[in-house]
PDB file of C-alpha atoms in Angstrom:
ATOM      1  CA  UNK A   1     130.619 -73.460-225.291  1.00  0.00           C
ATOM      2  CA  UNK A   2     141.685 -76.010-221.718  1.00  0.00           C
ATOM      3  CA  UNK A   3     144.464 -75.638-222.091  1.00  0.00           C
ATOM      4  CA  UNK A   4     146.706 -72.091-221.394  1.00  0.00           C
ATOM      5  CA  UNK A   5     147.051 -71.779-224.812  1.00  0.00           C
ATOM      6  CA  UNK A   6     145.300 -69.016-227.383  1.00  0.00           C
ATOM      7  CA  UNK A   7     143.768 -67.405-224.209  1.00  0.00           C
ATOM      8  CA  UNK A   8     146.261 -63.936-224.522  1.00  0.00           C
ATOM      9  CA  UNK A   9     146.850 -64.091-221.606  1.00  0.00           C
ATOM     10  CA  UNK A  10     145.570 -60.470-219.644  1.00  0.00           C
ATOM     11  CA  UNK A  11     141.896 -58.514-221.298  1.00  0.00           C
ATOM     12  CA  UNK A  12     143.194 -56.049-222.689  1.00  0.00           C
ATOM     13  CA  UNK A  13     145.123 -57.561-226.262  1.00  0.00           C
ATOM     14  CA  UNK A  14     148.582 -56.320-227.958  1.00  0.00           C
ATOM     15  CA  UNK A  15     148.002 -54.652-231.486  1.00  0.00           C
ATOM     16  CA  UNK A  16     144.657 -54.705-233.750  1.00  0.00           C
ATOM     17  CA  UNK A  17     141.766 -55.348-231.206  1.00  0.00           C
ATOM     18  CA  UNK A  18     143.624 -53.416-228.107  1.00  0.00           C
ATOM     19  CA  UNK A  19     144.221 -49.793-229.703  1.00  0.00           C
ATOM     20  CA  UNK A  20     139.901 -50.806-231.960  1.00  0.00           C
ATOM     21  CA  UNK A  21     138.905 -50.217-227.834  1.00  0.00           C
ATOM     22  CA  UNK A  22     139.160 -48.025-224.738  1.00  0.00           C
ATOM     23  CA  UNK A  23     136.276 -49.738-222.582  1.00  0.00           C
ATOM     24  CA  UNK A  24     136.416 -52.840-220.179  1.00  0.00           C
ATOM     25  CA  UNK A  25     135.377 -56.027-220.681  1.00  0.00           C
ATOM     26  CA  UNK A  26     133.889 -58.357-218.362  1.00  0.00           C
ATOM     27  CA  UNK A  27     132.462 -61.427-218.653  1.00  0.00           C
ATOM     28  CA  UNK A  28     130.426 -64.269-215.829  1.00  0.00           C
ATOM     29  CA  UNK A  29     131.202 -68.137-216.003  1.00  0.00           C
ATOM     30  CA  UNK A  30     130.294 -70.862-215.249  1.00  0.00           C
ATOM     31  CA  UNK A  31     128.406 -74.317-215.098  1.00  0.00           C
ATOM     32  CA  UNK A  32     124.183 -73.924-216.108  1.00  0.00           C
ATOM     33  CA  UNK A  33     123.151 -73.175-212.225  1.00  0.00           C
ATOM     34  CA  UNK A  34     125.792 -71.583-211.455  1.00  0.00           C
ATOM     35  CA  UNK A  35     123.474 -68.242-210.621  1.00  0.00           C
ATOM     36  CA  UNK A  36     125.235 -65.348-212.634  1.00  0.00           C
ATOM     37  CA  UNK A  37     121.876 -63.562-213.853  1.00  0.00           C
ATOM     38  CA  UNK A  38     121.333 -61.822-210.585  1.00  0.00           C
ATOM     39  CA  UNK A  39     124.872 -60.844-210.045  1.00  0.00           C
ATOM     40  CA  UNK A  40     124.600 -59.556-214.015  1.00  0.00           C
ATOM     41  CA  UNK A  41     122.078 -57.274-213.379  1.00  0.00           C
ATOM     42  CA  UNK A  42     123.432 -56.267-210.027  1.00  0.00           C
ATOM     43  CA  UNK A  43     126.953 -55.587-211.123  1.00  0.00           C
ATOM     44  CA  UNK A  44     125.805 -53.591-213.976  1.00  0.00           C
ATOM     45  CA  UNK A  45     123.108 -50.677-211.866  1.00  0.00           C
ATOM     46  CA  UNK A  46     125.867 -50.333-210.398  1.00  0.00           C
ATOM     47  CA  UNK A  47     128.241 -49.395-212.664  1.00  0.00           C
ATOM     48  CA  UNK A  48     125.138 -47.340-214.080  1.00  0.00           C
ATOM     49  CA  UNK A  49     125.151 -45.995-210.564  1.00  0.00           C
ATOM     50  CA  UNK A  50     128.877 -44.300-211.139  1.00  0.00           C
ATOM     51  CA  UNK A  51     128.338 -42.782-214.519  1.00  0.00           C
ATOM     52  CA  UNK A  52     129.640 -45.473-216.740  1.00  0.00           C
ATOM     53  CA  UNK A  53     127.833 -46.716-220.080  1.00  0.00           C
ATOM     54  CA  UNK A  54     126.897 -50.828-219.745  1.00  0.00           C
ATOM     55  CA  UNK A  55     125.931 -52.796-222.329  1.00  0.00           C
ATOM     56  CA  UNK A  56     124.638 -56.091-221.345  1.00  0.00           C
ATOM     57  CA  UNK A  57     124.747 -59.252-223.150  1.00  0.00           C
ATOM     58  CA  UNK A  58     125.578 -62.809-223.704  1.00  0.00           C
ATOM     59  CA  UNK A  59     126.613 -65.698-225.811  1.00  0.00           C
ATOM     60  CA  UNK A  60     125.754 -67.358-227.655  1.00  0.00           C
ATOM     61  CA  UNK A  61     123.633 -64.912-228.401  1.00  0.00           C
ATOM     62  CA  UNK A  62     124.293 -61.188-228.707  1.00  0.00           C
ATOM     63  CA  UNK A  63     123.249 -60.079-232.502  1.00  0.00           C
ATOM     64  CA  UNK A  64     120.411 -60.600-234.017  1.00  0.00           C
ATOM     65  CA  UNK A  65     121.952 -63.925-236.631  1.00  0.00           C
ATOM     66  CA  UNK A  66     124.402 -64.476-232.958  1.00  0.00           C
ATOM     67  CA  UNK A  67     120.719 -65.189-231.412  1.00  0.00           C
ATOM     68  CA  UNK A  68     118.952 -67.055-234.429  1.00  0.00           C
ATOM     69  CA  UNK A  69     122.081 -69.019-233.847  1.00  0.00           C
ATOM     70  CA  UNK A  70     122.116 -69.356-230.336  1.00  0.00           C
ATOM     71  CA  UNK A  71     118.438 -71.035-231.174  1.00  0.00           C
ATOM     72  CA  UNK A  72     120.086 -74.202-233.460  1.00  0.00           C
ATOM     73  CA  UNK A  73     122.156 -74.766-230.619  1.00  0.00           C
ATOM     74  CA  UNK A  74     120.335 -74.662-227.413  1.00  0.00           C
ATOM     75  CA  UNK A  75     117.556 -77.316-229.319  1.00  0.00           C
ATOM     76  CA  UNK A  76     118.994 -79.437-232.782  1.00  0.00           C
ATOM     77  CA  UNK A  77     121.504 -82.543-232.173  1.00  0.00           C
ATOM     78  CA  UNK A  78     124.801 -82.271-233.643  1.00  0.00           C
ATOM     79  CA  UNK A  79     127.938 -83.226-233.165  1.00  0.00           C
ATOM     80  CA  UNK A  80     130.865 -81.100-231.672  1.00  0.00           C
ATOM     81  CA  UNK A  81     133.253 -79.631-234.158  1.00  0.00           C
ATOM     82  CA  UNK A  82     129.887 -78.176-235.516  1.00  0.00           C
ATOM     83  CA  UNK A  83     128.235 -76.263-231.779  1.00  0.00           C
ATOM     84  CA  UNK A  84     132.385 -75.114-232.329  1.00  0.00           C
ATOM     85  CA  UNK A  85     131.440 -73.217-235.719  1.00  0.00           C
ATOM     86  CA  UNK A  86     128.575 -72.486-235.001  1.00  0.00           C
ATOM     87  CA  UNK A  87     129.343 -71.027-231.382  1.00  0.00           C
ATOM     88  CA  UNK A  88     131.988 -68.987-233.215  1.00  0.00           C
ATOM     89  CA  UNK A  89     130.501 -68.043-236.129  1.00  0.00           C
ATOM     90  CA  UNK A  90     127.513 -66.379-233.567  1.00  0.00           C
ATOM     91  CA  UNK A  91     131.460 -64.944-231.371  1.00  0.00           C
ATOM     92  CA  UNK A  92     132.670 -63.212-235.014  1.00  0.00           C
ATOM     93  CA  UNK A  93     129.387 -61.366-235.335  1.00  0.00           C
ATOM     94  CA  UNK A  94     128.633 -60.854-232.219  1.00  0.00           C
ATOM     95  CA  UNK A  95     132.047 -58.986-232.054  1.00  0.00           C
ATOM     96  CA  UNK A  96     131.574 -56.670-234.934  1.00  0.00           C
ATOM     97  CA  UNK A  97     128.408 -55.645-234.107  1.00  0.00           C
ATOM     98  CA  UNK A  98     128.798 -54.841-230.237  1.00  0.00           C
ATOM     99  CA  UNK A  99     131.481 -55.783-228.310  1.00  0.00           C
ATOM    100  CA  UNK A 100     133.369 -54.088-230.849  1.00  0.00           C
ATOM    101  CA  UNK A 101     131.825 -50.791-231.695  1.00  0.00           C
ATOM    102  CA  UNK A 102     130.672 -50.779-227.472  1.00  0.00           C
ATOM    103  CA  UNK A 103     134.466 -50.694-225.897  1.00  0.00           C
ATOM    104  CA  UNK A 104     135.252 -48.682-228.812  1.00  0.00           C
ATOM    105  CA  UNK A 105     133.655 -45.575-227.399  1.00  0.00           C
ATOM    106  CA  UNK A 106     134.365 -46.434-223.496  1.00  0.00           C
ATOM    107  CA  UNK A 107     131.727 -48.104-222.353  1.00  0.00           C
ATOM    108  CA  UNK A 108     131.641 -51.622-220.290  1.00  0.00           C
ATOM    109  CA  UNK A 109     130.410 -54.839-221.572  1.00  0.00           C
ATOM    110  CA  UNK A 110     128.967 -57.359-218.959  1.00  0.00           C
ATOM    111  CA  UNK A 111     129.166 -60.310-221.670  1.00  0.00           C
ATOM    112  CA  UNK A 112     127.063 -63.338-219.903  1.00  0.00           C
ATOM    113  CA  UNK A 113     129.706 -66.079-221.140  1.00  0.00           C
ATOM    114  CA  UNK A 114     133.125 -65.663-223.840  1.00  0.00           C
ATOM    115  CA  UNK A 115     135.473 -67.468-225.317  1.00  0.00           C
ATOM    116  CA  UNK A 116     135.737 -69.641-221.866  1.00  0.00           C
ATOM    117  CA  UNK A 117     132.724 -71.728-222.243  1.00  0.00           C
ATOM    118  CA  UNK A 118     133.650 -72.405-225.891  1.00  0.00           C
ATOM    119  CA  UNK A 119     136.890 -74.589-224.270  1.00  0.00           C
ATOM    120  CA  UNK A 120     135.270 -75.436-221.071  1.00  0.00           C
ATOM    121  CA  UNK A 121     131.935 -77.022-223.392  1.00  0.00           C
ATOM    122  CA  UNK A 122     133.494 -78.262-226.377  1.00  0.00           C
ATOM    123  CA  UNK A 123     136.792 -78.816-225.087  1.00  0.00           C
ATOM    124  CA  UNK A 124     136.331 -79.979-221.691  1.00  0.00           C
ATOM    125  CA  UNK A 125     132.499 -81.340-221.972  1.00  0.00           C
ATOM    126  CA  UNK A 126     132.250 -82.268-225.112  1.00  0.00           C
ATOM    127  CA  UNK A 127     136.442 -83.045-225.647  1.00  0.00           C
ATOM    128  CA  UNK A 128     136.932 -81.668-228.573  1.00  0.00           C
ATOM    129  CA  UNK A 129     140.606 -80.897-229.408  1.00  0.00           C
ATOM    130  CA  UNK A 130     142.013 -78.070-228.036  1.00  0.00           C
ATOM    131  CA  UNK A 131     144.293 -77.212-230.992  1.00  0.00           C
ATOM    132  CA  UNK A 132     140.566 -77.242-233.176  1.00  0.00           C
ATOM    133  CA  UNK A 133     139.622 -74.214-230.547  1.00  0.00           C
ATOM    134  CA  UNK A 134     142.390 -72.549-229.748  1.00  0.00           C
ATOM    135  CA  UNK A 135     142.446 -71.854-234.861  1.00  0.00           C
ATOM    136  CA  UNK A 136     139.347 -71.130-234.280  1.00  0.00           C
ATOM    137  CA  UNK A 137     140.123 -68.550-231.442  1.00  0.00           C
ATOM    138  CA  UNK A 138     142.948 -66.799-233.193  1.00  0.00           C
ATOM    139  CA  UNK A 139     140.989 -66.549-236.155  1.00  0.00           C
ATOM    140  CA  UNK A 140     137.218 -65.033-234.860  1.00  0.00           C
ATOM    141  CA  UNK A 141     138.985 -62.651-232.061  1.00  0.00           C
ATOM    142  CA  UNK A 142     141.592 -61.709-233.230  1.00  0.00           C
ATOM    143  CA  UNK A 143     142.964 -60.876-230.219  1.00  0.00           C
ATOM    144  CA  UNK A 144     140.217 -59.752-227.680  1.00  0.00           C
ATOM    145  CA  UNK A 145     139.797 -61.496-224.702  1.00  0.00           C
ATOM    146  CA  UNK A 146     138.002 -60.458-221.111  1.00  0.00           C
ATOM    147  CA  UNK A 147     139.959 -57.799-218.961  1.00  0.00           C
ATOM    148  CA  UNK A 148     138.008 -59.372-216.399  1.00  0.00           C
ATOM    149  CA  UNK A 149     136.186 -63.088-215.567  1.00  0.00           C
ATOM    150  CA  UNK A 150     134.763 -63.779-212.909  1.00  0.00           C
ATOM    151  CA  UNK A 151     134.063 -67.529-212.701  1.00  0.00           C
ATOM    152  CA  UNK A 152     131.332 -69.131-210.725  1.00  0.00           C
ATOM    153  CA  UNK A 153     131.751 -71.854-209.437  1.00  0.00           C
ATOM    154  CA  UNK A 154     130.027 -74.982-207.587  1.00  0.00           C
ATOM    155  CA  UNK A 155     129.354 -78.726-208.290  1.00  0.00           C
ATOM    156  CA  UNK A 156     127.811 -80.043-211.184  1.00  0.00           C
ATOM    157  CA  UNK A 157     125.641 -81.931-208.031  1.00  0.00           C
ATOM    158  CA  UNK A 158     124.517 -79.075-206.781  1.00  0.00           C
ATOM    159  CA  UNK A 159     124.164 -76.267-210.016  1.00  0.00           C
ATOM    160  CA  UNK A 160     121.804 -79.276-210.797  1.00  0.00           C
ATOM    161  CA  UNK A 161     119.544 -79.630-208.239  1.00  0.00           C
ATOM    162  CA  UNK A 162     119.323 -75.135-209.196  1.00  0.00           C
ATOM    163  CA  UNK A 163     118.440 -76.011-212.227  1.00  0.00           C
ATOM    164  CA  UNK A 164     115.412 -79.045-212.181  1.00  0.00           C
ATOM    165  CA  UNK A 165     114.244 -76.530-209.448  1.00  0.00           C
ATOM    166  CA  UNK A 166     113.707 -73.403-212.023  1.00  0.00           C
ATOM    167  CA  UNK A 167     113.755 -74.209-215.638  1.00  0.00           C
ATOM    168  CA  UNK A 168     113.370 -77.084-218.250  1.00  0.00           C
ATOM    169  CA  UNK A 169     116.199 -78.124-219.843  1.00  0.00           C
ATOM    170  CA  UNK A 170     117.916 -77.199-222.970  1.00  0.00           C
ATOM    171  CA  UNK A 171     120.593 -79.346-224.738  1.00  0.00           C
ATOM    172  CA  UNK A 172     123.422 -79.009-222.825  1.00  0.00           C
ATOM    173  CA  UNK A 173     122.098 -78.198-219.353  1.00  0.00           C
ATOM    174  CA  UNK A 174     120.361 -82.366-220.028  1.00  0.00           C
ATOM    175  CA  UNK A 175     123.574 -83.868-219.564  1.00  0.00           C
ATOM    176  CA  UNK A 176     124.647 -85.918-216.940  1.00  0.00           C
ATOM    177  CA  UNK A 177     126.841 -84.798-213.790  1.00  0.00           C
ATOM    178  CA  UNK A 178     129.621 -86.170-215.192  1.00  0.00           C
ATOM    179  CA  UNK A 179     129.483 -83.274-218.244  1.00  0.00           C
ATOM    180  CA  UNK A 180     129.477 -80.977-216.064  1.00  0.00           C
ATOM    181  CA  UNK A 181     132.240 -82.454-213.954  1.00  0.00           C
ATOM    182  CA  UNK A 182     134.655 -81.916-217.075  1.00  0.00           C
ATOM    183  CA  UNK A 183     132.834 -78.181-218.055  1.00  0.00           C
ATOM    184  CA  UNK A 184     133.588 -77.268-214.509  1.00  0.00           C
ATOM    185  CA  UNK A 185     137.886 -79.325-214.532  1.00  0.00           C
ATOM    186  CA  UNK A 186     138.059 -77.413-217.952  1.00  0.00           C
ATOM    187  CA  UNK A 187     136.817 -74.146-216.269  1.00  0.00           C
ATOM    188  CA  UNK A 188     139.915 -74.256-213.709  1.00  0.00           C
ATOM    189  CA  UNK A 189     142.137 -75.529-216.003  1.00  0.00           C
ATOM    190  CA  UNK A 190     141.070 -71.646-217.934  1.00  0.00           C
ATOM    191  CA  UNK A 191     141.877 -69.961-215.226  1.00  0.00           C
ATOM    192  CA  UNK A 192     144.478 -71.244-214.080  1.00  0.00           C
ATOM    193  CA  UNK A 193     146.328 -70.201-216.982  1.00  0.00           C
ATOM    194  CA  UNK A 194     145.279 -67.058-216.833  1.00  0.00           C
ATOM    195  CA  UNK A 195     145.277 -65.633-213.288  1.00  0.00           C
ATOM    196  CA  UNK A 196     145.137 -62.275-213.658  1.00  0.00           C
ATOM    197  CA  UNK A 197     141.682 -61.868-215.426  1.00  0.00           C
ATOM    198  CA  UNK A 198     140.105 -64.931-213.809  1.00  0.00           C
ATOM    199  CA  UNK A 199     137.888 -64.866-210.237  1.00  0.00           C
ATOM    200  CA  UNK A 200     136.738 -67.393-208.359  1.00  0.00           C
ATOM    201  CA  UNK A 201     133.473 -67.220-207.156  1.00  0.00           C
ATOM    202  CA  UNK A 202     132.011 -69.781-204.499  1.00  0.00           C
ATOM    203  CA  UNK A 203     128.522 -70.125-205.708  1.00  0.00           C
ATOM    204  CA  UNK A 204     126.890 -72.574-203.418  1.00  0.00           C
ATOM    205  CA  UNK A 205     126.811 -68.874-200.867  1.00  0.00           C
ATOM    206  CA  UNK A 206     123.975 -66.906-199.947  1.00  0.00           C
ATOM    207  CA  UNK A 207     122.895 -64.461-202.737  1.00  0.00           C
ATOM    208  CA  UNK A 208     124.278 -62.077-200.024  1.00  0.00           C
ATOM    209  CA  UNK A 209     127.632 -63.676-199.603  1.00  0.00           C
ATOM    210  CA  UNK A 210     127.715 -64.080-203.338  1.00  0.00           C
ATOM    211  CA  UNK A 211     127.088 -59.855-203.974  1.00  0.00           C
ATOM    212  CA  UNK A 212     129.792 -59.311-201.496  1.00  0.00           C
ATOM    213  CA  UNK A 213     132.420 -61.928-203.021  1.00  0.00           C
ATOM    214  CA  UNK A 214     131.726 -59.971-206.942  1.00  0.00           C
ATOM    215  CA  UNK A 215     131.764 -56.641-205.618  1.00  0.00           C
ATOM    216  CA  UNK A 216     135.337 -57.022-202.806  1.00  0.00           C
ATOM    217  CA  UNK A 217     136.346 -58.618-206.297  1.00  0.00           C
ATOM    218  CA  UNK A 218     135.920 -55.567-207.891  1.00  0.00           C
ATOM    219  CA  UNK A 219     136.848 -53.366-205.471  1.00  0.00           C
ATOM    220  CA  UNK A 220     140.168 -55.038-205.803  1.00  0.00           C
ATOM    221  CA  UNK A 221     139.957 -54.234-209.948  1.00  0.00           C
ATOM    222  CA  UNK A 222     139.510 -50.842-210.303  1.00  0.00           C
ATOM    223  CA  UNK A 223     138.178 -50.393-213.515  1.00  0.00           C
ATOM    224  CA  UNK A 224     138.427 -46.366-214.073  1.00  0.00           C
TER     225      UNK A 224
END
């Protein structure tokens, strides 16, 4: 929900996808409990104050159809391949109805998870064949990759404590620590394969420390 193959390198892809879009695509990644949500909202507020049009969205989800598929993914039992197929079906609709139109008009799109999560959760966590994910990614995304990805990294045990204190778990959040260790490792592999767009954020710090790290990373990756 890895392998360097199929990542598309830096965010702005060659070919048709690049020609369609003039905006900026930022994603936030990390295991459940990493604390992304607060910082997504803060970044959106900052960019809007600078005069940017900002579209906030999420995966799975982000369109009417994709949100319906999200409910199935989070609550219905299924195997890893079924998960991946539903994730990519949701992503296709999300791209067509929300992400690509927003980028085409020059907006900044901030998405809570995107394709890296699929390689981490279904690939790393579930052990699904990476070649299947690479093929689905190519079909569905047609070269679309984020321009900048903030990876909120923290130990699975710390994330589990945070989740337990905040909400009732969904089907993924009920997985054991070993599952999230595999997810974390897959994120690390994904980041190593695309260092030009990935920024690792130490999510064990205080809210202020994490926010400062995000702001510093953004300053090092000018968007306009």
